[in-house]
């Protein structure tokens, strides 16, 4: 069976390998172009087939006041089952909680509740095993499951929709689905953080050029640079955890928008589904999409961080840099140039960030200007949400795999370090320690660099005589501050790239992430 789940449900876990999103949209059988060339006879035949199909249609569960069925065109345009069937486990979870609450409140009998629960279990089994037939004429995941339940258990199933609407039902399903998705993304963030920390541990003491404006700036430990991404990912995880708190409120029982006069217990269903509490306002409960906007916003920031990582590693893998080499297992070649070895996974990480940002923009535009409460426009919220989660999971997973399959070219990096006078700022600090104002020391070191440029040498290669010709403050101990190794040793401020500071940072992350060995 093609999987309908993006991730295992926290309440009813399926295989951990079940990472596909959901089955593809139902394809219409009608060709796009020949319809414009239909002969009158062909047109008549199509109309007769359409009429026959309409006559065979199942009556809509909401169709009591309607005298005509919707047209095929409207039905195909308005259906959502082709994508919202991904919510089936969470829809069934909500229905179980709702049925149990209705029975305890005396709104349905215990025997009816038992029949409903047995029927829901059978429907879930059928869907899990690929035996369930999804019908577009039943519109969405809710109507498909409810109609199938009626086929299985009869009249009792018709009582399940007491004191609820598809409006609060879909909001409940989506919150449950997003909660599970968020937890799964958090686990993938941790996996990438672990991969980056282990990569840092493997490269102890390796100094690389640090850049600002993509120009060489100061020497930094590679470990320090890798931990910068770990810190960014930690903020990404923190944003998701904050978002989870606001996701975790229950709309069920808000009904269409106004609540109900029936004696339901919304706190019971909220507790049963693991929510913090029911949502306080029934209109807000069915119209709020802040939680998905916030979720996709957090995903977008994560995607930008991953894109920056991808950009840096793509640059470093180029011949111009040559700082890292990806293994063959995470590289691709060219169909025409046999020598090529491309870091395509990280290029796609960079590229797919656009999809995640685009999903957020789609949802922001969708929600802009919508009146309260529920509007059918909100049916369009699910595909951007599903795509955002699927894409960010893929980006996180491939970034971790790439990190586990690269090596840093130490000799190439060391040979490249002398260029750029990376120890210039440390030399300015030396003068400050001698009592000179920083702006004065900045000017003096700038003149030292200019002398190096004209002499085609490094700062540490300048004789003491030449240094003193620029400032008499220089003394023999100046050479303890020159060269990238000495420069790195001089960084001592909290959070800096000094060896002791970076060692403390690494120990922190090793302990926090539970890394052994």
XYZ file of C-alpha atoms in Angstrom:
517
model
C 0.000 0.000 0.000
C 1.246 3.486 -0.733
C 1.585 5.186 2.613
C -0.870 7.894 3.600
C 1.188 9.039 6.570
C 4.127 11.376 6.585
C 5.221 10.176 9.996
C 4.037 7.626 12.567
C 1.204 8.880 14.762
C 2.262 9.323 18.382
C -0.903 7.559 19.491
C -0.875 4.725 16.994
C 2.619 4.344 15.562
C 3.127 2.733 12.193
C 6.508 1.699 10.728
C 9.336 4.140 11.343
C 10.168 3.863 7.676
C 6.761 5.243 6.786
C 8.053 8.646 5.663
C 6.178 9.162 2.425
C 3.571 11.867 2.461
C 0.386 10.469 1.023
C -0.829 8.928 -2.169
C -0.892 11.213 -5.171
C -3.935 13.149 -6.222
C -6.689 11.160 -7.884
C -6.226 11.614 -11.624
C -9.227 12.493 -13.690
C -9.764 10.187 -16.628
C -10.917 12.887 -18.996
C -8.196 14.129 -21.377
C -7.528 17.838 -21.217
C -7.526 18.773 -24.866
C -9.844 16.448 -26.859
C -12.917 17.860 -25.138
C -12.543 20.997 -27.239
C -12.818 18.861 -30.389
C -15.889 16.834 -29.433
C -18.394 16.145 -32.164
C -22.095 16.590 -31.370
C -22.471 12.804 -31.152
C -19.476 12.592 -28.788
C -20.853 15.452 -26.710
C -24.223 13.703 -26.422
C -22.542 10.476 -25.359
C -20.533 12.285 -22.692
C -23.681 13.975 -21.396
C -25.457 10.610 -21.188
C -22.521 9.079 -19.282
C -22.479 12.049 -16.917
C -26.211 11.726 -16.347
C -25.858 8.016 -15.653
C -23.037 8.681 -13.235
C -25.111 11.331 -11.463
C -28.031 8.952 -11.155
C -25.731 6.363 -9.561
C -24.254 8.820 -7.093
C -24.604 8.225 -3.393
C -26.733 10.811 -1.611
C -24.608 13.343 0.249
C -24.725 13.174 4.028
C -25.493 16.891 3.970
C -27.922 16.699 1.018
C -31.321 16.772 2.722
C -32.346 20.229 1.492
C -30.933 19.771 -2.035
C -32.985 18.618 -5.009
C -30.066 18.173 -7.423
C -26.634 16.616 -7.193
C -23.542 18.710 -7.793
C -22.048 18.482 -11.246
C -18.974 16.392 -12.002
C -16.965 19.555 -12.539
C -17.911 20.968 -9.142
C -17.324 17.636 -7.454
C -13.830 17.275 -8.881
C -12.986 20.880 -8.103
C -14.189 20.776 -4.487
C -13.051 17.315 -3.396
C -10.169 17.123 -0.926
C -9.951 13.381 -0.337
C -7.019 13.159 -2.749
C -4.848 14.894 -0.143
C -6.662 15.070 3.196
C -6.793 11.273 3.529
C -3.358 11.773 5.099
C -5.339 12.763 8.214
C -7.157 9.434 8.536
C -5.473 8.205 11.719
C -6.041 11.506 13.457
C -9.630 11.670 12.203
C -10.267 8.238 13.697
C -8.555 9.278 16.950
C -10.879 12.259 17.228
C -13.949 10.156 16.450
C -13.033 7.617 19.115
C -12.692 10.324 21.743
C -15.931 11.974 20.610
C -17.920 8.709 20.655
C -16.710 7.854 24.160
C -17.649 11.319 25.391
C -21.127 11.130 23.822
C -21.736 7.813 25.576
C -20.572 9.065 28.965
C -22.795 12.123 28.603
C -25.788 9.923 27.771
C -26.158 11.340 24.252
C -25.684 7.880 22.721
C -25.946 4.444 24.315
C -22.932 2.412 25.417
C -23.833 -0.256 22.872
C -23.902 2.328 20.082
C -20.522 3.639 21.232
C -19.099 0.128 21.295
C -20.331 -0.495 17.758
C -18.871 2.802 16.557
C -15.504 2.035 18.152
C -15.406 -1.450 16.641
C -16.299 -0.038 13.239
C -13.622 2.661 13.463
C -11.069 -0.004 14.346
C -12.039 -2.033 11.284
C -11.855 1.020 9.008
C -8.399 1.877 10.354
C -7.273 -1.706 9.741
C -8.574 -1.572 6.166
C -6.806 1.715 5.452
C -3.557 0.484 6.994
C -3.688 -2.639 4.829
C -4.642 -0.844 1.625
C -8.106 -2.414 1.487
C -10.131 0.760 1.947
C -11.733 2.352 -1.125
C -11.513 6.139 -1.076
C -14.399 7.746 -2.975
C -14.245 11.234 -4.442
C -18.032 11.544 -4.285
C -17.677 11.371 -0.510
C -15.590 14.539 -0.752
C -13.137 14.344 2.143
C -11.560 12.087 4.725
C -14.312 12.764 7.271
C -17.213 11.849 4.975
C -15.388 8.801 3.616
C -14.833 7.408 7.083
C -18.310 8.307 8.342
C -20.051 6.823 5.294
C -17.942 3.662 5.524
C -18.770 3.453 9.220
C -22.473 3.632 8.392
C -22.011 0.810 5.883
C -20.366 -1.270 8.598
C -22.446 -0.644 11.729
C -25.675 0.893 10.473
C -27.802 3.441 12.339
C -25.428 3.768 15.289
C -22.869 5.415 13.001
C -25.314 8.213 12.209
C -25.141 9.274 15.861
C -21.386 9.895 15.782
C -21.728 13.361 14.261
C -23.854 14.541 17.183
C -22.508 17.832 18.531
C -19.714 18.224 16.041
C -19.191 19.651 12.555
C -16.641 19.014 9.852
C -15.423 22.504 10.767
C -14.228 21.577 14.269
C -13.410 18.050 13.130
C -10.889 19.118 10.494
C -9.276 21.634 12.851
C -8.876 18.902 15.449
C -7.418 16.474 12.898
C -4.964 19.059 11.600
C -3.788 20.044 15.079
C -3.209 16.392 15.971
C -1.380 15.812 12.680
C 0.786 18.925 13.112
C 1.613 17.951 16.685
C 2.948 14.590 15.533
C 4.749 16.182 12.571
C 6.395 18.726 14.835
C 7.651 16.008 17.187
C 9.110 14.139 14.242
C 10.868 17.251 12.924
C 12.363 17.809 16.381
C 13.853 14.317 16.286
C 15.387 15.036 12.853
C 16.865 18.313 14.116
C 18.503 16.425 16.975
C 19.860 13.867 14.491
C 21.504 16.612 12.431
C 22.903 18.299 15.539
C 24.486 15.006 16.604
C 26.000 14.553 13.128
C 27.510 18.066 13.235
C 28.924 17.634 16.742
C 30.485 14.289 15.792
C 31.997 15.947 12.723
C 33.443 18.634 14.996
C 34.899 16.011 17.340
C 36.664 14.367 14.379
C 38.365 17.639 13.404
C 39.906 18.828 16.645
C 42.365 21.681 16.234
C 41.715 22.296 12.532
C 41.912 26.017 11.806
C 40.020 27.437 8.814
C 39.633 30.955 7.452
C 36.635 32.784 8.873
C 34.834 35.045 6.434
C 32.847 38.244 6.511
C 31.492 39.655 3.249
C 32.913 36.391 1.805
C 36.343 37.936 2.353
C 38.936 36.397 4.653
C 38.589 37.914 8.099
C 40.047 35.986 11.066
C 41.181 32.420 11.754
C 38.614 30.205 13.483
C 38.510 26.602 14.550
C 36.405 24.447 12.240
C 34.749 23.049 15.344
C 33.607 26.555 16.247
C 32.059 27.050 12.814
C 30.219 23.704 12.922
C 28.869 24.485 16.380
C 27.436 27.744 15.028
C 25.022 25.627 12.978
C 24.246 23.489 16.019
C 23.266 26.655 17.882
C 20.999 27.779 15.026
C 19.303 24.396 14.972
C 18.760 24.618 18.719
C 16.854 27.873 18.231
C 14.862 26.169 15.469
C 13.923 23.420 17.917
C 13.018 26.011 20.550
C 10.688 27.800 18.122
C 8.961 24.520 17.317
C 8.509 23.713 20.995
C 6.942 27.141 21.544
C 4.712 26.526 18.544
C 3.699 23.119 19.926
C 2.295 24.757 23.040
C -0.085 26.838 20.929
C -0.985 23.930 18.642
C -1.999 21.830 21.611
C -5.512 23.192 22.237
C -8.645 21.311 21.233
C -11.291 22.697 18.835
C -13.537 19.611 19.056
C -17.033 20.495 20.240
C -16.961 24.010 18.794
C -19.153 22.528 16.044
C -19.759 24.743 13.008
C -18.916 27.987 14.847
C -21.329 28.559 17.734
C -20.886 25.475 19.911
C -23.904 23.367 20.853
C -26.833 23.253 23.260
C -26.259 19.532 23.883
C -24.587 18.553 27.179
C -21.152 17.608 25.828
C -17.914 17.545 27.836
C -15.197 19.242 25.802
C -12.674 18.793 28.582
C -13.094 15.027 28.370
C -12.341 14.883 24.641
C -9.479 17.343 25.047
C -7.877 15.181 27.737
C -8.448 11.986 25.769
C -6.576 13.446 22.801
C -3.678 14.755 24.884
C -4.495 18.435 24.433
C -3.762 21.033 27.102
C -7.370 22.289 27.167
C -10.339 23.025 24.886
C -10.152 26.274 22.919
C -12.062 28.968 24.782
C -13.905 30.590 21.872
C -15.887 28.443 19.430
C -15.591 30.942 16.545
C -11.842 31.160 17.006
C -11.631 27.367 17.303
C -12.891 26.720 13.768
C -11.329 29.691 12.000
C -7.866 29.873 13.598
C -4.947 28.916 11.391
C -2.326 30.765 13.427
C -0.907 27.426 14.493
C -0.086 26.337 10.935
C 1.191 29.791 9.998
C 3.513 29.676 12.988
C 4.541 26.097 12.208
C 5.387 26.916 8.589
C 7.163 30.078 9.691
C 9.374 28.030 12.022
C 9.980 25.553 9.193
C 10.966 28.414 6.904
C 13.591 29.691 9.342
C 14.977 26.162 9.680
C 15.039 25.876 5.894
C 17.002 29.125 5.632
C 19.548 27.834 8.137
C 19.916 24.606 6.176
C 20.221 26.575 2.949
C 23.093 28.590 4.417
C 24.816 25.380 5.493
C 24.260 24.009 1.991
C 25.685 27.142 0.393
C 28.815 27.034 2.532
C 29.498 23.372 1.854
C 28.838 23.719 -1.878
C 31.396 26.547 -1.972
C 33.898 24.579 0.087
C 33.533 21.545 -2.201
C 34.477 23.620 -5.268
C 37.956 23.514 -6.802
C 38.365 27.182 -5.923
C 38.066 26.376 -2.204
C 38.780 22.643 -2.071
C 38.229 22.623 1.691
C 35.994 19.544 1.769
C 35.356 16.429 -0.276
C 32.027 14.591 -0.152
C 32.047 10.805 -0.431
C 30.827 9.271 -3.674
C 27.743 8.043 -1.800
C 26.472 11.617 -1.383
C 27.613 13.005 -4.737
C 26.402 12.898 -8.320
C 28.094 13.143 -11.701
C 27.487 14.806 -15.039
C 25.844 13.198 -18.048
C 28.355 14.869 -20.368
C 31.436 15.773 -18.305
C 32.990 12.582 -16.927
C 35.271 14.360 -14.466
C 32.466 16.027 -12.494
C 31.639 15.209 -8.875
C 28.843 17.437 -7.644
C 27.580 18.018 -4.067
C 24.005 17.885 -5.394
C 22.276 16.980 -2.105
C 23.334 20.268 -0.522
C 22.498 22.205 -3.685
C 18.983 20.769 -3.444
C 18.842 21.624 0.258
C 19.593 25.192 -0.795
C 16.987 25.003 -3.563
C 14.221 23.310 -1.584
C 14.306 26.061 1.007
C 12.367 28.063 -1.606
C 9.539 25.524 -1.458
C 9.264 25.782 2.302
C 9.212 29.580 2.181
C 6.699 29.402 -0.686
C 4.411 27.145 1.353
C 4.380 29.754 4.130
C 3.636 32.566 1.683
C 0.796 30.525 0.124
C -0.812 30.083 3.513
C -0.342 33.712 4.534
C -2.031 34.882 1.335
C -4.775 32.275 1.782
C -5.641 33.585 5.244
C -5.354 37.271 4.417
C -8.754 38.935 4.528
C -10.819 35.844 5.404
C -13.877 36.705 7.480
C -14.781 34.676 10.554
C -15.540 31.817 10.954
C -14.927 28.825 8.657
C -14.636 29.420 4.902
C -14.082 26.789 2.232
C -10.878 28.587 1.275
C -9.351 26.915 4.319
C -9.526 23.559 2.556
C -6.437 24.822 0.720
C -4.364 24.961 3.909
C -3.421 21.293 3.960
C -1.307 20.858 0.855
C 1.153 23.651 1.789
C 1.353 22.208 5.308
C 1.968 18.673 4.057
C 4.536 19.875 1.530
C 6.387 22.030 4.070
C 6.734 19.167 6.537
C 7.724 16.642 3.868
C 10.330 19.010 2.439
C 11.893 20.096 5.739
C 12.176 16.482 6.873
C 13.972 15.593 3.663
C 16.306 18.576 4.022
C 17.193 17.657 7.602
C 17.768 14.006 6.805
C 19.983 14.570 3.754
C 21.985 17.279 5.560
C 22.746 14.816 8.366
C 23.717 12.133 5.868
C 25.968 14.557 4.010
C 27.644 15.582 7.272
C 28.373 11.931 7.988
C 30.018 11.457 4.598
C 32.448 14.338 4.091
C 36.125 14.861 4.858
C 37.927 18.160 5.318
C 41.102 18.568 3.271
C 43.512 19.610 6.021
C 46.556 20.095 3.803
C 44.621 22.276 1.339
C 43.202 24.338 4.192
C 46.574 24.773 5.885
C 48.181 25.835 2.623
C 45.427 28.393 2.134
C 45.625 29.897 5.624
C 48.496 32.364 5.106
C 46.601 34.383 2.524
C 44.557 37.310 3.798
C 46.540 38.424 6.902
C 44.037 36.706 9.217
C 46.096 37.625 12.305
C 45.773 41.400 11.755
C 43.073 41.926 14.398
C 45.075 39.943 16.941
C 48.017 42.215 16.217
C 45.781 45.231 16.887
C 44.786 43.643 20.214
C 48.496 43.291 21.040
C 48.918 47.045 20.745
C 45.800 47.647 22.864
C 47.344 45.484 25.581
C 50.365 47.799 25.411
C 48.057 50.705 26.300
C 47.331 52.057 22.820
C 43.779 53.220 21.885
C 42.140 50.725 19.542
C 41.551 53.237 16.744
C 45.252 54.087 16.782
C 46.257 50.420 16.816
C 43.835 49.758 13.938
C 45.589 52.430 11.866
C 49.063 51.131 12.683
C 48.195 47.517 11.825
C 46.593 48.720 8.595
C 49.952 50.280 7.677
C 51.690 47.014 8.600
C 49.348 45.109 6.263
C 50.036 47.624 3.482
C 53.768 46.999 3.972
C 53.157 43.240 3.721
C 51.204 43.700 0.507
C 53.969 45.755 -1.072
C 56.621 43.292 0.155
C 54.555 40.175 -0.693
C 54.939 38.686 2.776
C 52.964 37.831 5.918
C 52.766 39.857 9.124
C 54.799 37.287 11.040
C 57.522 37.596 8.381
C 58.061 41.312 9.046
C 61.223 41.965 11.003
C 61.028 43.736 14.339
C 62.959 46.606 12.758
C 60.273 47.089 10.092
C 57.491 46.820 12.667
C 59.195 49.458 14.846
C 59.562 51.727 11.834
C 55.777 51.963 11.929
C 55.411 52.060 15.755
C 58.072 51.923 18.511
C 55.568 50.094 20.749
C 56.329 46.763 19.031
C 58.630 44.474 20.976
C 59.994 40.911 20.752
C 56.816 39.455 22.300
C 54.809 40.572 19.248
C 55.623 37.308 17.488
C 53.591 35.427 20.118
C 50.520 37.116 18.551
C 51.334 36.498 14.899
C 50.423 33.513 12.744
C 46.999 31.819 12.727
C 47.893 29.297 15.440
C 49.028 32.009 17.860
C 46.083 34.157 16.874
C 43.539 31.462 17.724
C 45.223 30.858 21.096
C 44.692 34.515 22.029
C 40.881 34.295 21.822
C 39.655 33.905 25.396
C 36.275 35.683 25.622
C 33.202 33.608 26.399
C 31.846 32.031 23.208
C 34.982 32.784 21.180
C 36.956 30.511 18.864
C 39.795 29.941 21.351
C 40.675 26.296 21.950
C 39.553 26.261 25.586
C 36.291 28.046 24.782
C 35.501 25.686 21.919
C 36.331 22.675 24.090
C 33.805 23.911 26.651
C 31.206 24.402 23.907
C 31.811 20.892 22.579
C 31.510 19.355 26.055
C 28.232 21.185 26.527
C 26.751 19.766 23.319
C 28.144 16.272 23.860
C 26.390 16.165 27.233
C 23.188 17.844 26.050
C 22.791 15.540 23.043
C 23.891 12.419 24.916
C 26.735 11.620 22.524
C 28.861 8.673 23.612
C 32.355 8.060 22.254
